[in-house]
Amino acid sequence: MKKIMVVFMFAVLLLVACAEKEVEPVEKEDAVANEQEQAATETENEEQVEDEGLTLENDGVDEAKFQELLAALPAEKPERIVVTSVPLTEMLHLLDVEPVGVPTSTNPIPEAFNHIAQIGSPMAPDLEVITNLETDLLIGAKSLQSSLDKSLEGLNLTTAYLPTDSFEDLKLSFKVLGTYLGQEEKMNEVLSSILDKENELMKLAEGKELPRVLLMIGTSDSFMVMSENSYLGSLVKRLGAENIATTELKVESTYSAVNLEDIVVYDPDVILVLASGDHGASEEMFKEEVAKNDAWTKLSAYKNEQIHILDYSIFGVTSIMNVENALTKVADYFVK
């Protein structure tokens, strides 16, 4: 009897092992099929964009990120919103949603919100003001989440964080807010205008060779190189020009120290400099930087008068209200 049981158990184990071996290839085949289907969908979307341009149905916003951010917002719609970010304040204004609190900032907020209570700086808002406003939901910039969470410790407050660093972030967060707050009509009106501008500029650049670009920003005492992760970098990337910080200098941070020897080696066609006497190094400081180092004069951008100082009010702060103007002005440097 014992021998029969052993044989029976062995047979069962053998069947289980065989079954697992049969299932494993099927799972792998499913995964491969899913990947192929996703790749085919992405290719189809890219071809559709090339043929028809961007549309509200194919707006270039990452659908997975959109669904993820939308799902993270509270199910119950808030009545009293406090916003701690200027770009997100602009979005609420465009969506005709009036918050009860806005950030205190040197960067301008929509004039229509001048009568609304200011809650302090985007990084460290005034907790007493927020409490007195009986806030249902505080919305802040994703990049400041850790600082804000620390500032808000002790408050039983519902919070939500949305990305605002790049051009793609602006479209994504605006679509999330518009959908969540039930303002699709206003949202589509603004998105359509932005998509039209993207389509117009893509058409303009069609068949043309775009320049290799270096982006720089002035801090209080020096200049730094900007990668495609910066706001200006994302605009340049959207227009299809090559940012040598990414392709040649291989910088990993959004802002990196300038290595002029490397810049001379890779010799960009155009240099865009974001300088502001109010927020960092001024245009005069950049001219002094060039004057004290002869290496700048060896660059093609210098010889061809393709070093441009940008308006900080347009390019210094991520702004969905300025984004069409910013795209157009950057394109002016690339597409003649």
mmCIF file of C-alpha atoms in Angstrom, residues 29-205:
data_model
loop_
_atom_site.group_PDB
_atom_site.id
_atom_site.type_symbol
_atom_site.label_atom_id
_atom_site.label_comp_id
_atom_site.label_asym_id
_atom_site.label_seq_id
_atom_site.Cartn_x
_atom_site.Cartn_y
_atom_site.Cartn_z
ATOM 1 C CA GLU A 29 3.900 34.455 -25.063
ATOM 2 C CA ASP A 30 1.193 36.693 -23.544
ATOM 3 C CA ALA A 31 3.816 39.148 -22.269
ATOM 4 C CA VAL A 32 5.537 39.265 -25.653
ATOM 5 C CA ALA A 33 2.186 39.708 -27.384
ATOM 6 C CA ASN A 34 1.278 42.571 -25.002
ATOM 7 C CA GLU A 35 4.619 44.289 -25.645
ATOM 8 C CA GLN A 36 4.175 43.916 -29.397
ATOM 9 C CA GLU A 37 0.627 45.272 -29.176
ATOM 10 C CA GLN A 38 1.799 48.267 -27.110
ATOM 11 C CA ALA A 39 4.670 48.960 -29.534
ATOM 12 C CA ALA A 40 2.275 48.707 -32.482
ATOM 13 C CA THR A 41 -0.132 51.143 -30.781
ATOM 14 C CA GLU A 42 2.670 53.625 -30.103
ATOM 15 C CA THR A 43 3.878 53.373 -33.696
ATOM 16 C CA GLU A 44 0.324 53.832 -34.938
ATOM 17 C CA ASN A 45 -0.082 56.924 -32.735
ATOM 18 C CA GLU A 46 3.219 58.394 -33.979
ATOM 19 C CA GLU A 47 2.201 57.795 -37.596
ATOM 20 C CA GLN A 48 -1.186 59.386 -36.911
ATOM 21 C CA VAL A 49 0.536 62.454 -35.416
ATOM 22 C CA GLU A 50 2.764 62.717 -38.491
ATOM 23 C CA ASP A 51 -0.244 62.445 -40.802
ATOM 24 C CA GLU A 52 -2.836 64.522 -38.957
ATOM 25 C CA GLY A 53 -0.853 66.412 -36.305
ATOM 26 C CA LEU A 54 -1.760 66.466 -32.643
ATOM 27 C CA THR A 55 -5.461 66.391 -31.779
ATOM 28 C CA LEU A 56 -7.501 66.295 -28.585
ATOM 29 C CA GLU A 57 -7.803 62.550 -29.090
ATOM 30 C CA ASN A 58 -4.061 62.170 -29.634
ATOM 31 C CA ASP A 59 -2.632 65.065 -27.634
ATOM 32 C CA GLY A 60 0.797 63.653 -26.782
ATOM 33 C CA VAL A 61 0.010 63.398 -23.053
ATOM 34 C CA ASP A 62 1.240 60.185 -21.426
ATOM 35 C CA GLU A 63 -2.021 58.280 -20.844
ATOM 36 C CA ALA A 64 -0.597 56.050 -18.086
ATOM 37 C CA LYS A 65 0.680 59.035 -16.090
ATOM 38 C CA PHE A 66 -2.600 60.855 -16.660
ATOM 39 C CA GLN A 67 -4.645 57.963 -15.271
ATOM 40 C CA GLU A 68 -2.228 57.517 -12.365
ATOM 41 C CA LEU A 69 -2.423 61.177 -11.291
ATOM 42 C CA LEU A 70 -6.192 61.304 -11.765
ATOM 43 C CA ALA A 71 -6.679 58.213 -9.603
ATOM 44 C CA ALA A 72 -4.542 59.727 -6.822
ATOM 45 C CA LEU A 73 -6.904 62.693 -6.353
ATOM 46 C CA PRO A 74 -9.623 62.409 -3.658
ATOM 47 C CA ALA A 75 -12.928 60.927 -4.797
ATOM 48 C CA GLU A 76 -14.963 63.719 -3.195
ATOM 49 C CA LYS A 77 -14.675 66.929 -5.194
ATOM 50 C CA PRO A 78 -13.278 69.774 -3.062
ATOM 51 C CA GLU A 79 -15.108 73.068 -2.626
ATOM 52 C CA ARG A 80 -12.280 75.007 -0.992
ATOM 53 C CA ILE A 81 -8.972 74.570 -2.831
ATOM 54 C CA VAL A 82 -5.669 76.124 -1.774
ATOM 55 C CA VAL A 83 -2.908 76.119 -4.375
ATOM 56 C CA THR A 84 0.778 76.669 -3.551
ATOM 57 C CA SER A 85 2.260 76.773 -7.074
ATOM 58 C CA VAL A 86 2.111 79.651 -9.575
ATOM 59 C CA PRO A 87 1.834 77.372 -12.678
ATOM 60 C CA LEU A 88 -1.007 75.428 -11.009
ATOM 61 C CA THR A 89 -2.681 78.728 -10.035
ATOM 62 C CA GLU A 90 -2.601 79.712 -13.715
ATOM 63 C CA MET A 91 -4.245 76.404 -14.609
ATOM 64 C CA LEU A 92 -7.128 76.947 -12.182
ATOM 65 C CA HIS A 93 -7.620 80.425 -13.642
ATOM 66 C CA LEU A 94 -7.792 79.033 -17.194
ATOM 67 C CA LEU A 95 -10.286 76.423 -16.008
ATOM 68 C CA ASP A 96 -12.523 79.066 -14.369
ATOM 69 C CA VAL A 97 -11.998 77.518 -10.952
ATOM 70 C CA GLU A 98 -11.431 79.997 -8.131
ATOM 71 C CA PRO A 99 -9.330 78.747 -5.198
ATOM 72 C CA VAL A 100 -9.611 80.169 -1.680
ATOM 73 C CA GLY A 101 -5.841 80.542 -1.298
ATOM 74 C CA VAL A 102 -2.955 81.281 -3.690
ATOM 75 C CA PRO A 103 0.825 81.425 -3.194
ATOM 76 C CA THR A 104 2.765 84.533 -2.295
ATOM 77 C CA SER A 105 5.352 84.817 -5.040
ATOM 78 C CA THR A 106 7.574 87.283 -6.862
ATOM 79 C CA ASN A 107 6.332 85.616 -10.052
ATOM 80 C CA PRO A 108 3.010 87.036 -11.218
ATOM 81 C CA ILE A 109 -0.277 85.236 -10.604
ATOM 82 C CA PRO A 110 -3.384 85.981 -12.713
ATOM 83 C CA GLU A 111 -4.745 89.453 -11.923
ATOM 84 C CA ALA A 112 -8.229 87.990 -11.527
ATOM 85 C CA PHE A 113 -6.950 86.261 -8.373
ATOM 86 C CA ASN A 114 -5.553 89.420 -6.740
ATOM 87 C CA HIS A 115 -8.448 89.487 -4.242
ATOM 88 C CA ILE A 116 -7.795 85.924 -3.056
ATOM 89 C CA ALA A 117 -5.983 85.272 0.229
ATOM 90 C CA GLN A 118 -2.242 84.638 -0.099
ATOM 91 C CA ILE A 119 -0.956 81.693 1.917
ATOM 92 C CA GLY A 120 2.801 82.332 1.910
ATOM 93 C CA SER A 121 5.665 80.903 -0.094
ATOM 94 C CA PRO A 122 5.241 77.797 -2.290
ATOM 95 C CA MET A 123 7.787 75.883 -0.173
ATOM 96 C CA ALA A 124 6.668 76.925 3.310
ATOM 97 C CA PRO A 125 3.093 78.235 3.375
ATOM 98 C CA ASP A 126 1.526 79.811 6.471
ATOM 99 C CA LEU A 127 -0.259 76.987 8.299
ATOM 100 C CA GLU A 128 -2.524 79.323 10.275
ATOM 101 C CA VAL A 129 -3.809 80.952 7.071
ATOM 102 C CA ILE A 130 -4.433 77.564 5.469
ATOM 103 C CA THR A 131 -6.310 76.352 8.542
ATOM 104 C CA ASN A 132 -8.440 79.493 8.727
ATOM 105 C CA LEU A 133 -9.387 79.040 5.066
ATOM 106 C CA GLU A 134 -11.044 75.693 5.984
ATOM 107 C CA THR A 135 -9.142 74.068 3.126
ATOM 108 C CA ASP A 136 -10.608 70.904 1.572
ATOM 109 C CA LEU A 137 -7.660 70.230 -0.726
ATOM 110 C CA LEU A 138 -4.162 71.681 -1.020
ATOM 111 C CA ILE A 139 -2.577 71.319 -4.457
ATOM 112 C CA GLY A 140 1.173 71.793 -4.833
ATOM 113 C CA ALA A 141 4.025 71.202 -7.233
ATOM 114 C CA LYS A 142 5.370 67.652 -7.274
ATOM 115 C CA SER A 143 8.962 68.924 -7.128
ATOM 116 C CA LEU A 144 8.263 70.554 -3.744
ATOM 117 C CA GLN A 145 6.299 67.662 -2.210
ATOM 118 C CA SER A 146 8.905 66.689 0.395
ATOM 119 C CA SER A 147 9.300 70.296 1.614
ATOM 120 C CA LEU A 148 5.556 70.858 1.686
ATOM 121 C CA ASP A 149 4.804 67.593 3.469
ATOM 122 C CA LYS A 150 7.307 68.593 6.150
ATOM 123 C CA SER A 151 5.762 72.060 6.483
ATOM 124 C CA LEU A 152 2.253 70.610 6.743
ATOM 125 C CA GLU A 153 3.082 68.044 9.420
ATOM 126 C CA GLY A 154 0.458 68.050 12.145
ATOM 127 C CA LEU A 155 -2.339 69.314 9.901
ATOM 128 C CA ASN A 156 -5.077 66.863 8.973
ATOM 129 C CA LEU A 157 -5.098 68.103 5.402
ATOM 130 C CA THR A 158 -5.812 66.396 2.085
ATOM 131 C CA THR A 159 -3.036 67.144 -0.407
ATOM 132 C CA ALA A 160 -2.330 66.460 -4.069
ATOM 133 C CA TYR A 161 0.866 67.035 -6.016
ATOM 134 C CA LEU A 162 1.193 67.537 -9.755
ATOM 135 C CA PRO A 163 4.320 67.932 -11.938
ATOM 136 C CA THR A 164 5.043 71.406 -13.335
ATOM 137 C CA ASP A 165 8.714 71.324 -14.364
ATOM 138 C CA SER A 166 8.478 70.903 -18.130
ATOM 139 C CA PHE A 167 6.268 71.628 -21.130
ATOM 140 C CA GLU A 168 5.010 68.038 -21.053
ATOM 141 C CA ASP A 169 4.285 68.391 -17.320
ATOM 142 C CA LEU A 170 2.148 71.470 -17.959
ATOM 143 C CA LYS A 171 -0.040 69.682 -20.501
ATOM 144 C CA LEU A 172 -0.335 66.594 -18.307
ATOM 145 C CA SER A 173 -1.259 68.433 -15.088
ATOM 146 C CA PHE A 174 -3.654 70.767 -16.877
ATOM 147 C CA LYS A 175 -5.493 67.804 -18.370
ATOM 148 C CA VAL A 176 -5.630 66.096 -14.967
ATOM 149 C CA LEU A 177 -7.050 69.191 -13.251
ATOM 150 C CA GLY A 178 -9.537 69.935 -16.035
ATOM 151 C CA THR A 179 -10.867 66.389 -16.034
ATOM 152 C CA TYR A 180 -10.966 66.070 -12.246
ATOM 153 C CA LEU A 181 -12.740 69.378 -11.727
ATOM 154 C CA GLY A 182 -15.262 68.728 -14.515
ATOM 155 C CA GLN A 183 -14.081 71.646 -16.644
ATOM 156 C CA GLU A 184 -13.515 69.698 -19.878
ATOM 157 C CA GLU A 185 -14.901 72.390 -22.159
ATOM 158 C CA LYS A 186 -12.483 75.054 -20.890
ATOM 159 C CA MET A 187 -9.691 72.478 -20.761
ATOM 160 C CA ASN A 188 -10.193 71.423 -24.377
ATOM 161 C CA GLU A 189 -10.314 75.049 -25.514
ATOM 162 C CA VAL A 190 -6.857 75.735 -24.012
ATOM 163 C CA LEU A 191 -5.357 72.389 -25.040
ATOM 164 C CA SER A 192 -6.595 72.858 -28.617
ATOM 165 C CA SER A 193 -4.812 76.195 -28.830
ATOM 166 C CA ILE A 194 -1.544 74.675 -27.547
ATOM 167 C CA LEU A 195 -1.824 71.689 -29.906
ATOM 168 C CA ASP A 196 -2.456 74.020 -32.847
ATOM 169 C CA LYS A 197 0.749 75.887 -31.980
ATOM 170 C CA GLU A 198 2.700 72.626 -31.759
ATOM 171 C CA ASN A 199 1.343 71.504 -35.124
ATOM 172 C CA GLU A 200 2.132 74.879 -36.697
ATOM 173 C CA LEU A 201 5.747 74.793 -35.512
ATOM 174 C CA MET A 202 6.277 71.147 -36.457
ATOM 175 C CA LYS A 203 5.040 71.971 -39.948
ATOM 176 C CA LEU A 204 7.383 74.949 -40.093
ATOM 177 C CA ALA A 205 10.384 72.802 -39.152
#
